Short mmCIF file of C-alpha atoms and ligand atoms in Angstrom, two decimals:
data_model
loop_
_atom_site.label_atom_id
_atom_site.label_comp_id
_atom_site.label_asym_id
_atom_site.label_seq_id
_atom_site.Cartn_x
_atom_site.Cartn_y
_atom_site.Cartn_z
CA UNK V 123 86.68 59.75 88.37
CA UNK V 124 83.72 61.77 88.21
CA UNK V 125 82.73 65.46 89.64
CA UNK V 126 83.81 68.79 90.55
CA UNK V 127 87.23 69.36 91.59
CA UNK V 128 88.19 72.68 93.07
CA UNK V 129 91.73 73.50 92.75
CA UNK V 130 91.12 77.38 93.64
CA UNK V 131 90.06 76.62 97.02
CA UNK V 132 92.20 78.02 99.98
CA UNK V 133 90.11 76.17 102.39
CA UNK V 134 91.04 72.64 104.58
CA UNK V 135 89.07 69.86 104.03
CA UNK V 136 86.10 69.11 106.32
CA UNK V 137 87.76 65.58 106.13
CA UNK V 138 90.90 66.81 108.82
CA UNK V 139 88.72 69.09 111.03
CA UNK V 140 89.51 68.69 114.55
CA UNK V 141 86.54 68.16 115.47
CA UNK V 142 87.24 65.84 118.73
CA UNK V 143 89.78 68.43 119.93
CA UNK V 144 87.08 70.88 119.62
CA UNK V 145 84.51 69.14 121.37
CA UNK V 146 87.22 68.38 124.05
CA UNK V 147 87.89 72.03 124.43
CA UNK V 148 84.56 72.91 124.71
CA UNK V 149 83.45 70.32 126.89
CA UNK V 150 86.66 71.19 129.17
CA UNK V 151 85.36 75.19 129.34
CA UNK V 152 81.48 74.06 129.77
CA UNK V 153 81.61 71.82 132.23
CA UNK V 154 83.59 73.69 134.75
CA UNK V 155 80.83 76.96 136.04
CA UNK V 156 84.28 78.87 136.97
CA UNK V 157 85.78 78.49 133.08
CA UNK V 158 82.40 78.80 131.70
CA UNK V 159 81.28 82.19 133.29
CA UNK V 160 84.54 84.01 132.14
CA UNK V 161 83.70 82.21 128.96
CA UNK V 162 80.38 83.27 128.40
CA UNK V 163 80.69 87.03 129.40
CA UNK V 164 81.87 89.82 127.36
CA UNK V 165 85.17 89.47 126.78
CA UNK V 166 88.03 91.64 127.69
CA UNK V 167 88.80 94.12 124.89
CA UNK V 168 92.30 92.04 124.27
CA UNK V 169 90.60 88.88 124.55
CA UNK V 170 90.53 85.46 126.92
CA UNK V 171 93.58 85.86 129.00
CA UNK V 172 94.29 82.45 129.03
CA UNK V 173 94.17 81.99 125.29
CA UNK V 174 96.84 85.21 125.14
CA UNK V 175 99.34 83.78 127.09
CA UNK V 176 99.46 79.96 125.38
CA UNK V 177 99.21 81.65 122.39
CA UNK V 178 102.28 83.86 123.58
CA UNK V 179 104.03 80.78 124.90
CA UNK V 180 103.45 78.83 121.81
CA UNK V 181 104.69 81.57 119.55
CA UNK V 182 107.37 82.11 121.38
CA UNK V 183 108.54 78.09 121.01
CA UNK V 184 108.20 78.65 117.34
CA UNK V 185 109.85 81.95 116.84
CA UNK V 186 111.35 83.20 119.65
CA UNK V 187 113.06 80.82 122.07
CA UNK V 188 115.49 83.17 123.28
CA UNK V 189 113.49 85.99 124.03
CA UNK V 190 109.90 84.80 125.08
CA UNK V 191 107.13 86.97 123.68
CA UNK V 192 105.04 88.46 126.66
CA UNK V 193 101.01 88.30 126.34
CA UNK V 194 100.87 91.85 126.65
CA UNK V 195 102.50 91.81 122.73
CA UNK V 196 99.06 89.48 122.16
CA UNK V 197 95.34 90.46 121.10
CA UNK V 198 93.14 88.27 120.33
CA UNK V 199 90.95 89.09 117.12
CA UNK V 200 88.17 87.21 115.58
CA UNK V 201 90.70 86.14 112.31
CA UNK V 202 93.12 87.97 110.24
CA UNK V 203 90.60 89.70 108.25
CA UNK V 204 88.54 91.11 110.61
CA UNK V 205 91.69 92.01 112.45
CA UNK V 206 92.68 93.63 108.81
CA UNK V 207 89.94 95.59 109.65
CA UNK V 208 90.04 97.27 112.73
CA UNK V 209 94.04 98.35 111.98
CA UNK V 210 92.40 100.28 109.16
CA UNK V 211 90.32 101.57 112.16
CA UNK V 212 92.65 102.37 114.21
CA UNK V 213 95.64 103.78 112.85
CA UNK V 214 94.98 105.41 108.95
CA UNK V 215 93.03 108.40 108.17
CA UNK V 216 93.04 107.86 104.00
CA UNK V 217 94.71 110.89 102.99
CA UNK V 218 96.94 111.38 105.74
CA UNK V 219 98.21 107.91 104.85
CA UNK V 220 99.01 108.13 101.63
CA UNK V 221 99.14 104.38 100.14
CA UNK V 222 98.31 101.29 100.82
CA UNK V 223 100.91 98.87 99.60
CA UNK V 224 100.25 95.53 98.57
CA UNK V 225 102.63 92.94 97.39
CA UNK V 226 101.35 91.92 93.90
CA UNK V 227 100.15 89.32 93.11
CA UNK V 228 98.29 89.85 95.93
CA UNK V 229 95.73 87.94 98.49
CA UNK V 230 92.52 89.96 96.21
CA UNK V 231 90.31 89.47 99.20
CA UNK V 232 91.85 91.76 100.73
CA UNK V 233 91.18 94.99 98.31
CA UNK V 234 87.43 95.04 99.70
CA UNK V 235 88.65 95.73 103.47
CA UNK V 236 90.97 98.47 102.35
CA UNK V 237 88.58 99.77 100.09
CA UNK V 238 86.15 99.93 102.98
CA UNK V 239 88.16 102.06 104.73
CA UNK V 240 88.33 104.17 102.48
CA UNK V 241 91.15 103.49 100.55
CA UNK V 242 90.35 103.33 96.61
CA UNK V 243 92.31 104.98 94.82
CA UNK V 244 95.42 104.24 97.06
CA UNK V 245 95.94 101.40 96.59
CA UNK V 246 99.36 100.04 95.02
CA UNK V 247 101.19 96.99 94.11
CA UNK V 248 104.98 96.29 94.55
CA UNK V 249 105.86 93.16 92.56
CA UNK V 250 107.73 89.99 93.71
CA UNK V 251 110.90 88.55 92.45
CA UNK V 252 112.32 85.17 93.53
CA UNK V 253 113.23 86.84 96.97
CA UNK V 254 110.27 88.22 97.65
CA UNK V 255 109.03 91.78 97.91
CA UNK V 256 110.90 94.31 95.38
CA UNK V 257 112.46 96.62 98.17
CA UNK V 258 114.13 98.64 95.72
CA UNK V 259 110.68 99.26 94.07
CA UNK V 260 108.95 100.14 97.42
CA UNK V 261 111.79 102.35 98.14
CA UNK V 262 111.10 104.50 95.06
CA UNK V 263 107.39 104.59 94.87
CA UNK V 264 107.44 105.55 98.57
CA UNK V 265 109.71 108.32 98.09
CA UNK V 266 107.37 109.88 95.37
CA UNK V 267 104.44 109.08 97.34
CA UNK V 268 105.52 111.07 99.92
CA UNK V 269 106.84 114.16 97.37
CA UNK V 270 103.00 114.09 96.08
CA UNK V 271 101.72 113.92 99.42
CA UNK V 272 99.35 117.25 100.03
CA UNK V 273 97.79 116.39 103.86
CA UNK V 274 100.72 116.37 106.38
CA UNK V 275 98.04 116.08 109.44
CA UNK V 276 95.28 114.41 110.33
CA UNK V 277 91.59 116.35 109.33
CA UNK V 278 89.39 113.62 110.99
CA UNK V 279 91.17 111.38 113.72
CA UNK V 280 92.42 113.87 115.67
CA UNK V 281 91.12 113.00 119.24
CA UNK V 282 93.92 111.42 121.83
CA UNK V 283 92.10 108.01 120.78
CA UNK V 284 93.96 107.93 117.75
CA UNK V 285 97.44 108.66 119.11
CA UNK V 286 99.23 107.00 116.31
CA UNK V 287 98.25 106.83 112.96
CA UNK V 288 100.72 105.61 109.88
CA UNK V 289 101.49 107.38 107.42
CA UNK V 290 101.72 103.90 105.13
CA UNK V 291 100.30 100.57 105.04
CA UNK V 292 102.40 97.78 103.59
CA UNK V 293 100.72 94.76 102.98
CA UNK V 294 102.31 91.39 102.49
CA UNK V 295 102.13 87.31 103.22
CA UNK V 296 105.87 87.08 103.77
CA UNK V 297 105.76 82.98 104.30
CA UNK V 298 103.95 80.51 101.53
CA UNK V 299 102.01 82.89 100.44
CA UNK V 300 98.94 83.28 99.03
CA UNK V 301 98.93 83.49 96.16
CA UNK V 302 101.87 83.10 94.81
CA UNK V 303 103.49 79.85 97.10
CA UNK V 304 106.72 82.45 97.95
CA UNK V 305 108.90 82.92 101.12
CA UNK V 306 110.63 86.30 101.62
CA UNK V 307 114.15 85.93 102.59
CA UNK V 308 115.64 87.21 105.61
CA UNK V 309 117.55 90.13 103.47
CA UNK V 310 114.71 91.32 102.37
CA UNK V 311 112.70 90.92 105.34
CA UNK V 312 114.96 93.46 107.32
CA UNK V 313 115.42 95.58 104.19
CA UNK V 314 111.62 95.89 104.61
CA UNK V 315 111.54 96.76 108.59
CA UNK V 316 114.24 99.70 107.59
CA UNK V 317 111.73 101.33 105.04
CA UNK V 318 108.81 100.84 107.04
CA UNK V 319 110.61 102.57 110.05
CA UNK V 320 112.54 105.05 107.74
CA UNK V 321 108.26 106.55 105.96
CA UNK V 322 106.39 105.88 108.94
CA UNK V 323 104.80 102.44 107.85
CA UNK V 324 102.99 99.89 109.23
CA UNK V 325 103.85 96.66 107.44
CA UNK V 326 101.11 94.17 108.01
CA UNK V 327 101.76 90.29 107.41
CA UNK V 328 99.60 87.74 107.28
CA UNK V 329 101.44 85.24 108.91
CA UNK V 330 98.75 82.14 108.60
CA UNK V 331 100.64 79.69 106.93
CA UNK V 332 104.10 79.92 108.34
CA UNK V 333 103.75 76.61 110.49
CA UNK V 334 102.76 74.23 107.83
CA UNK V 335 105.72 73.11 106.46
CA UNK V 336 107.84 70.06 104.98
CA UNK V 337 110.88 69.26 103.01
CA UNK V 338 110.13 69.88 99.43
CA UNK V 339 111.57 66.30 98.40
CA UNK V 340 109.45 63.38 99.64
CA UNK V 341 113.00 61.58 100.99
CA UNK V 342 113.85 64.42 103.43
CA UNK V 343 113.87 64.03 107.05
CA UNK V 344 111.30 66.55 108.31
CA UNK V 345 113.02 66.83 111.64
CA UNK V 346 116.38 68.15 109.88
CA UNK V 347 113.85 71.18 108.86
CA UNK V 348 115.57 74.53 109.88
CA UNK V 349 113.21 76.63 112.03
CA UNK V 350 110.42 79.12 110.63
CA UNK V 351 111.51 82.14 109.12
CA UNK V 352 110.80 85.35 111.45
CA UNK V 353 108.17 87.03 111.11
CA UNK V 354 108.35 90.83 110.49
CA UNK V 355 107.09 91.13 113.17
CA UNK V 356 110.05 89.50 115.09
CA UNK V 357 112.60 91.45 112.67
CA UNK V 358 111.39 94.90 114.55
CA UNK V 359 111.60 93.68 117.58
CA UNK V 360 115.43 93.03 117.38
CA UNK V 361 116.74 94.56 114.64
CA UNK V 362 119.14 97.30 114.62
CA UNK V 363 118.13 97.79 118.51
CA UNK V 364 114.45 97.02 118.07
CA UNK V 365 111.61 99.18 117.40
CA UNK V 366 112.05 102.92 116.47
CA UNK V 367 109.52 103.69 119.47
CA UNK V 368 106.70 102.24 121.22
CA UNK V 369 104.49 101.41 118.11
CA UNK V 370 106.81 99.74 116.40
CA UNK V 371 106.04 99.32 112.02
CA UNK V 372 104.82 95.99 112.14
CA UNK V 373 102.22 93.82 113.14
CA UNK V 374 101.77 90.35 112.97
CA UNK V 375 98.35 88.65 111.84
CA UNK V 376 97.93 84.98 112.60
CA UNK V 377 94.88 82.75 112.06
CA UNK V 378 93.68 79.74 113.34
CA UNK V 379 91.37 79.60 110.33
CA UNK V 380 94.08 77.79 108.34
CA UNK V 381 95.21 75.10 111.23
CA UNK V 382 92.16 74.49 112.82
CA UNK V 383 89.02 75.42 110.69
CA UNK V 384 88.17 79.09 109.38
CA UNK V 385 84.75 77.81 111.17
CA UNK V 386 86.69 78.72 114.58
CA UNK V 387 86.92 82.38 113.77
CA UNK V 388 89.97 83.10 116.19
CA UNK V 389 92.63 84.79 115.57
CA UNK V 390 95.63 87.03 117.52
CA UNK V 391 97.56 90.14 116.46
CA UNK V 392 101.54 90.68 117.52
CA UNK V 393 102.92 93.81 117.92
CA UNK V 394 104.19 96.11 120.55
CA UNK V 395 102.51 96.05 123.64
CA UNK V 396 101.53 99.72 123.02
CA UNK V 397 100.27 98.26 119.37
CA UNK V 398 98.36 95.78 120.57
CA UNK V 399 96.15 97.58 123.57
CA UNK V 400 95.68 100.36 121.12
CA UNK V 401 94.33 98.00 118.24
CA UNK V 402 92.64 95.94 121.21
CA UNK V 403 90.61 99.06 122.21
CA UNK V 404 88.57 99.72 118.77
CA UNK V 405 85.13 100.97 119.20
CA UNK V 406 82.93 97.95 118.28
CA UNK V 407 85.38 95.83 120.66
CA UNK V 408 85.00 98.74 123.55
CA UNK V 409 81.30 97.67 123.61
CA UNK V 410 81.09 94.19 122.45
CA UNK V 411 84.04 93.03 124.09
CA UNK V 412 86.54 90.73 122.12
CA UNK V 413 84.67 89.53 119.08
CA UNK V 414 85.14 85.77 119.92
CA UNK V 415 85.32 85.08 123.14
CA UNK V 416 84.12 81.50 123.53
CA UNK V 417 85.68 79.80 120.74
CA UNK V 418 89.26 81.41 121.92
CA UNK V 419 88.45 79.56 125.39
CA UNK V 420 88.13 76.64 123.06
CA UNK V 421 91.39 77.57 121.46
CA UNK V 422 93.01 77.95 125.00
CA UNK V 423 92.23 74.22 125.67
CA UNK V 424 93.16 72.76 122.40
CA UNK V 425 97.06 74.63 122.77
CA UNK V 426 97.38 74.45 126.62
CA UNK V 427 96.76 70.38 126.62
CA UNK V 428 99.07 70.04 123.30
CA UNK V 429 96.62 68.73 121.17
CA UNK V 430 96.44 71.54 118.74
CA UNK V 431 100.37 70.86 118.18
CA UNK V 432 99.30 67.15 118.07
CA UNK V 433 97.42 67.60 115.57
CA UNK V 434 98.74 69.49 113.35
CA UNK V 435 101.99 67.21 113.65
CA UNK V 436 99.67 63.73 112.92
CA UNK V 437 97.19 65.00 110.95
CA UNK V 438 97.54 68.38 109.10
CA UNK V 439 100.79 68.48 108.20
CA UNK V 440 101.32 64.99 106.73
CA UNK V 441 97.92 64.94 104.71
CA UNK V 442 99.26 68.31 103.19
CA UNK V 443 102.65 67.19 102.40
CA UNK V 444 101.45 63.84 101.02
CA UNK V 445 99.01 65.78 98.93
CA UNK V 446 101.95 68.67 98.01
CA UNK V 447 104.18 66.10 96.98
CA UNK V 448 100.72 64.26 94.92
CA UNK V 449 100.30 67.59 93.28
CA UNK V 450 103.93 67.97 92.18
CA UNK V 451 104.53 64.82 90.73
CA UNK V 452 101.00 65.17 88.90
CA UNK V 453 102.22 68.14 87.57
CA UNK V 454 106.09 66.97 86.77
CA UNK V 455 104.64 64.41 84.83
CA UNK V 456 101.71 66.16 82.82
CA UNK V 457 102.05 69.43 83.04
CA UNK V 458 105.71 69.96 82.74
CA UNK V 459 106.01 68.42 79.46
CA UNK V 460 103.49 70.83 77.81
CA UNK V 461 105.55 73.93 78.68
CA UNK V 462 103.92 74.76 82.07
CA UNK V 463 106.45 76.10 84.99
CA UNK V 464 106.46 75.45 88.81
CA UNK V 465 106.84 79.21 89.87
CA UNK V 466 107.46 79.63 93.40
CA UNK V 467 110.59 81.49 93.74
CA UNK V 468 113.61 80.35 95.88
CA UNK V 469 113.29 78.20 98.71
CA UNK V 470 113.83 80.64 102.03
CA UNK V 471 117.27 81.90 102.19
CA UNK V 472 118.69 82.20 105.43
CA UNK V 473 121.50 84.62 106.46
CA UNK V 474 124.13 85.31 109.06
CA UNK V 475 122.09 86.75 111.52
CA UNK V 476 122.53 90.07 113.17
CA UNK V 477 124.48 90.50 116.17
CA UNK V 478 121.41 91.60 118.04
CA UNK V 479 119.51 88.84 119.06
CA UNK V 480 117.71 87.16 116.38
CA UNK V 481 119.80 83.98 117.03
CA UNK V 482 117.10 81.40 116.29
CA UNK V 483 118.25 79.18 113.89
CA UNK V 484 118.25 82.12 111.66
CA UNK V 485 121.88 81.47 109.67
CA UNK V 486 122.64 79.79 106.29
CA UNK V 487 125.26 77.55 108.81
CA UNK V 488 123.79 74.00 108.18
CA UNK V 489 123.82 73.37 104.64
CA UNK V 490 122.21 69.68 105.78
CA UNK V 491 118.94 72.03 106.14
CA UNK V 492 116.72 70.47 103.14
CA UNK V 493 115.05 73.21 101.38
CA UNK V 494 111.73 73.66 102.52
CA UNK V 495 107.53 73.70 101.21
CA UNK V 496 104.45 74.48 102.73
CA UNK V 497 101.42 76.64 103.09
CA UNK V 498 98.40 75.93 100.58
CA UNK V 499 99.29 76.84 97.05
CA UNK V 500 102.04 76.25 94.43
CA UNK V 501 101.69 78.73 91.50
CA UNK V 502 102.28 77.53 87.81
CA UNK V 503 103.34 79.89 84.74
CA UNK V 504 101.15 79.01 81.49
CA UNK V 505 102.99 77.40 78.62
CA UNK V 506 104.16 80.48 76.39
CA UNK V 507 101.54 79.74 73.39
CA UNK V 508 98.83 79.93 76.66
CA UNK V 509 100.34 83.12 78.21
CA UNK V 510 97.28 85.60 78.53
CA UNK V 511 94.58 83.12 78.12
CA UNK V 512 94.19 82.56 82.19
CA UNK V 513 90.35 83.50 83.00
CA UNK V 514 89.66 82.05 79.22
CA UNK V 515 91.14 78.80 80.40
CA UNK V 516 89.98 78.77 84.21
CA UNK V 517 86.10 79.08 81.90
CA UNK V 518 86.51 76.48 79.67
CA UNK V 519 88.19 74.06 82.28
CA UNK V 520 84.96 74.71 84.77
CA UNK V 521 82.98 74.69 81.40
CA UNK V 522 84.09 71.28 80.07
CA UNK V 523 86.21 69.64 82.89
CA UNK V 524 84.45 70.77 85.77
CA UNK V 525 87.54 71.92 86.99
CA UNK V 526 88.60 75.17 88.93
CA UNK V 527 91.48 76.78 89.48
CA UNK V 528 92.40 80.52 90.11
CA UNK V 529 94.20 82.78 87.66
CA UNK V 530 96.52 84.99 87.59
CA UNK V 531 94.52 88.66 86.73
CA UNK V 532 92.36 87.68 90.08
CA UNK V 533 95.52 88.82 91.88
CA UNK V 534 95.76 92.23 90.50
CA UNK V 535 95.75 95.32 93.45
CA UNK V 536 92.47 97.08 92.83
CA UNK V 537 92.46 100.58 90.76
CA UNK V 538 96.60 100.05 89.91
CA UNK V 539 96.83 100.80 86.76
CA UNK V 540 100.57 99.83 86.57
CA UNK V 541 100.11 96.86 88.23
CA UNK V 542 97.71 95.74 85.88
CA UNK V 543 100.47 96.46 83.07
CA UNK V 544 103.02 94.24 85.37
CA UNK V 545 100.28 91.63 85.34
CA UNK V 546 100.09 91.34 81.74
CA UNK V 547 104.16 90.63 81.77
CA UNK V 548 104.32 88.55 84.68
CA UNK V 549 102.31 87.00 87.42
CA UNK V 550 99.27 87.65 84.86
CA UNK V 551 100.31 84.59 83.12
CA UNK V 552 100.38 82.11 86.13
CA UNK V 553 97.61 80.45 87.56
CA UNK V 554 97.57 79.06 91.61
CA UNK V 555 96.69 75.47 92.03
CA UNK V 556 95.38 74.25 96.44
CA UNK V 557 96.40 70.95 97.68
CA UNK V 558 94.18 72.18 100.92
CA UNK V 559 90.36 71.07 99.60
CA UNK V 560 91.08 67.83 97.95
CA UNK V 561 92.29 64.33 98.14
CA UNK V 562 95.53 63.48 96.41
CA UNK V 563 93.69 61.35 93.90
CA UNK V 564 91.11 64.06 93.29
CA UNK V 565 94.15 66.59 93.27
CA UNK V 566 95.66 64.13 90.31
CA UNK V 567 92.30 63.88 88.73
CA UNK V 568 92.13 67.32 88.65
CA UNK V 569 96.12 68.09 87.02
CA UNK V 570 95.08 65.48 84.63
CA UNK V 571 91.73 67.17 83.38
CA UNK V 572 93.96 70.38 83.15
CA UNK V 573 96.20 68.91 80.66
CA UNK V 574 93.54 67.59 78.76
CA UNK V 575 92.32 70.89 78.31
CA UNK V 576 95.50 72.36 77.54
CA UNK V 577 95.90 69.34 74.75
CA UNK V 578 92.56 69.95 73.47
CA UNK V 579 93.22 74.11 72.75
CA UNK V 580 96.29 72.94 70.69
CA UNK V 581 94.59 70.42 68.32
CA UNK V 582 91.84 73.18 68.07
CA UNK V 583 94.73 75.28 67.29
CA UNK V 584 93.93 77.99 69.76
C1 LIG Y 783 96.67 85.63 103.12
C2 LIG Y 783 95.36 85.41 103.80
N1 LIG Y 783 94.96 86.27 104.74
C3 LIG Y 783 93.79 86.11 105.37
C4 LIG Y 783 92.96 85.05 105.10
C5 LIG Y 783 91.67 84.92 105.85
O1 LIG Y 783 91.98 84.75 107.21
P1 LIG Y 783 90.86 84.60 108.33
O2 LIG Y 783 90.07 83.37 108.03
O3 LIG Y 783 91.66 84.48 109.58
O4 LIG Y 783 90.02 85.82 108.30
C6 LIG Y 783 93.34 84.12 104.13
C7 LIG Y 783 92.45 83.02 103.75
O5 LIG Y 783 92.52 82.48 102.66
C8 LIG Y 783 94.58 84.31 103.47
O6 LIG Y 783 95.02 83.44 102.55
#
């Protein structure tokens, strides 16, 4: 097999688009003059009210059975980045809040938004372990944070506009994430809610791959699959008596760029319903109305009618799992035996849930639950006698193999000097591999071209 394979790639393949559920949806809104005008208008600041509540209703059948999540929790945003942005907006003023915490190795495209904003210079990692984010870490780096911290009030936001701003932004992908393939636990998760509450943080998750998910072994009944991990966004909302007041410390980003097309550009934020109008009411929104109004009618149609859910059970999630499991047998057999490592901490760990609520599914009770995979990206540690020779590698492979993959010092937080140090020791020495972009026979192709490059640096002796 012959030509480029992209293994960096966080993007589906044009092959699965949705296409006729699109068209569907947008014939359903076009035809009909009474969808189409409130389609076609400026939208309302939180977005197409229809599209708010299925979105509501379908969250809540995914996270929140017990306790159904009201539309007012819901804006609708024009995709997790650009809804990245207008938090920055809305609640910081760099300086009064101090730090911008990023779980390392980190999504990198995010730096630029922060840095927008104003942020370099404050930016921070807090590594990963096997659980997930390093509380203990954040716990001490917030506490000198806030001993170094010189501005105790805002200078610039100080009109009634800006009501709320955070003192902290902590920045994670709590569920497959990208890029390292982890899922938080549960302990952690509420270990995270307390801090964020207890130094006046907003903890931000992208939450955009939580829903694509499979057994890890290719026997396991995907309907014995326990059910998504909260969000931390659904951890505020219940535990220890819910959220410390009407802002809450976290908000939810969710995508449809990863389960329907990035093409789509829609998007919602969760949070409080205080939260949400605020974040809803940014200036560019005020006068352009919601940023994507007539591809969230589009959205509307494709949830309301089911076939968003249809899809993604027939089409999305089995091409990705047959591809996962592709990848990991590829890899088993050729990279394995030359010293690489499947990195990807430990499978989600469940707990005895609190006695407040968060009863959905959320115990370690059914040990028949198979362990689970999912999201886009697995993420490999380099044989030792490799270790440090990622971005030399990821050349030569694109070089001589036309083959591309991602490594590890692209996931460094921008302008951390001790996260660059932690890189050098740790996730610096991985590389992430997609199973989103390709075939499973290109995905094969492309494990195998790997470990022809890895075989061809030893004879070289390099
Ligand atoms: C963690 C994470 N956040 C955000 C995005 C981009 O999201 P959107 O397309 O909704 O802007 C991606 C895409 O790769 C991602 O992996």
């Amino acid at each position: 097999m012959t030509g480029h394979i992209n293994l960096q790639l966080g993007w589906p393949s044009p092959a699965i688009f949705p296409s006729a559920q699109v068209l569907e949806g947008a014939s359903n809104v076009l035809s009909s003059p009474e969808k189409a005008a409130t389609a076609l208008v400026y939208g309302p600041d939180a977005g197409y009210a229809p599209l708010r509540e299925s979105i509501a209703n379908w969250l809540s059948s995914i996270y929140s059975r017990d306790h159904a999540i009201t539309p007012d929790r819901v804006c609708i945003t024009n995709g997790a980045s650009g809804n990245l942005d207008n938090i920055l907006a809305r609640f910081t003023e760099p300086g009064y809040t101090r730090n911008i915490w990023m779980i390392e190795p980190s999504y990198f495209l995010a730096c630029p938004i922060f840095l927008d904003n104003g942020f370099e210079g404050r930016l921070r990692g807090v590594p990963e372990d096997d659980e997930g984010l390093d509380t203990q870490f954040l716990r001490n780096a917030l506490e000198e944070s806030e001993r170094n911290a010189t501005q105790q009030v805002p200078l610039v936001k100080k009109a009634p506009r800006y009501e709320k701003l955070y003192k902290h932004i902590i920045y994670a992908v709590p569920t497959f994430s990208n890029p390292s393939g982890k899922t938080m636990s549960l302990r952690r998760r509420h270990e995270l809610i307390r801090l964020a509450r207890e130094f006046d943080a907003l903890v931000v998750t992208d939450d955009v791959y939580d829903v694509l998910r499979w057994p890890q072994e290719e026997d396991a009944d995907i309907s014995r699959l326990g059910d998504v991990p909260p969000r931390i966004v659904d951890a505020d909302r219940f535990l220890d008596g819910g959220p410390k007041d009407k802002w809450g410390n976290a908000m939810s980003n969710g995508s449809f760029s990863k389960i329907i097309a990035p093409g789509i550009r829609v998007g919602w934020a969760e949070a409080t319903p205080a939260l949400s109008l605020a974040l809803s009411t940014v200036g560019a929104t005020r006068s352009g109305g919601c940023p994507t109004q007539i591809s969230a009618s589009f959205v509307h149609e494709m949830l309301d009618s089911g076939s968003l859910q249809k899809y993604l059970n027939e089409t999305v999630i089995p091409t990705f799992r047959k591809r996962f499991y592709g990848m990991m047998k590829a890899i088993d057999q050729r990279l394995v035996p030359l010293g690489f490592e499947v990195s990807v901490g430990k499978p989600y760990e469940r707990a005895p849930p609190p006695t407040n609520g968060l009863t959905n599914g959320h115990s370690n009770g059914d040990q028949s639950i198979p362990p689970e995979a999912g999201g886009y990206f697995t993420y490999l540690t380099l044989p030792m006698d490799q270790s440090g020779k990622g971005a030399e590698l990821a050349a030569q492979a694109l070089k001589d193999f036309d083959l591309k993959f991602a490594f590890g010092d692209m996931f460094k937080v921008h302008g951390d000097d001790s996260c660059a140090e932690r890189a050098a020791k740790g996730f610096g020495k991985g590389i992430r591999l997609s199973w989103a972009w390709h075939t499973t026979d290109e995905i094969i192709e492309g494990i195998e071209r790997l470990a022809q490059l890895i075989e061809r640096e030893r004879k070289r002796g390099v």
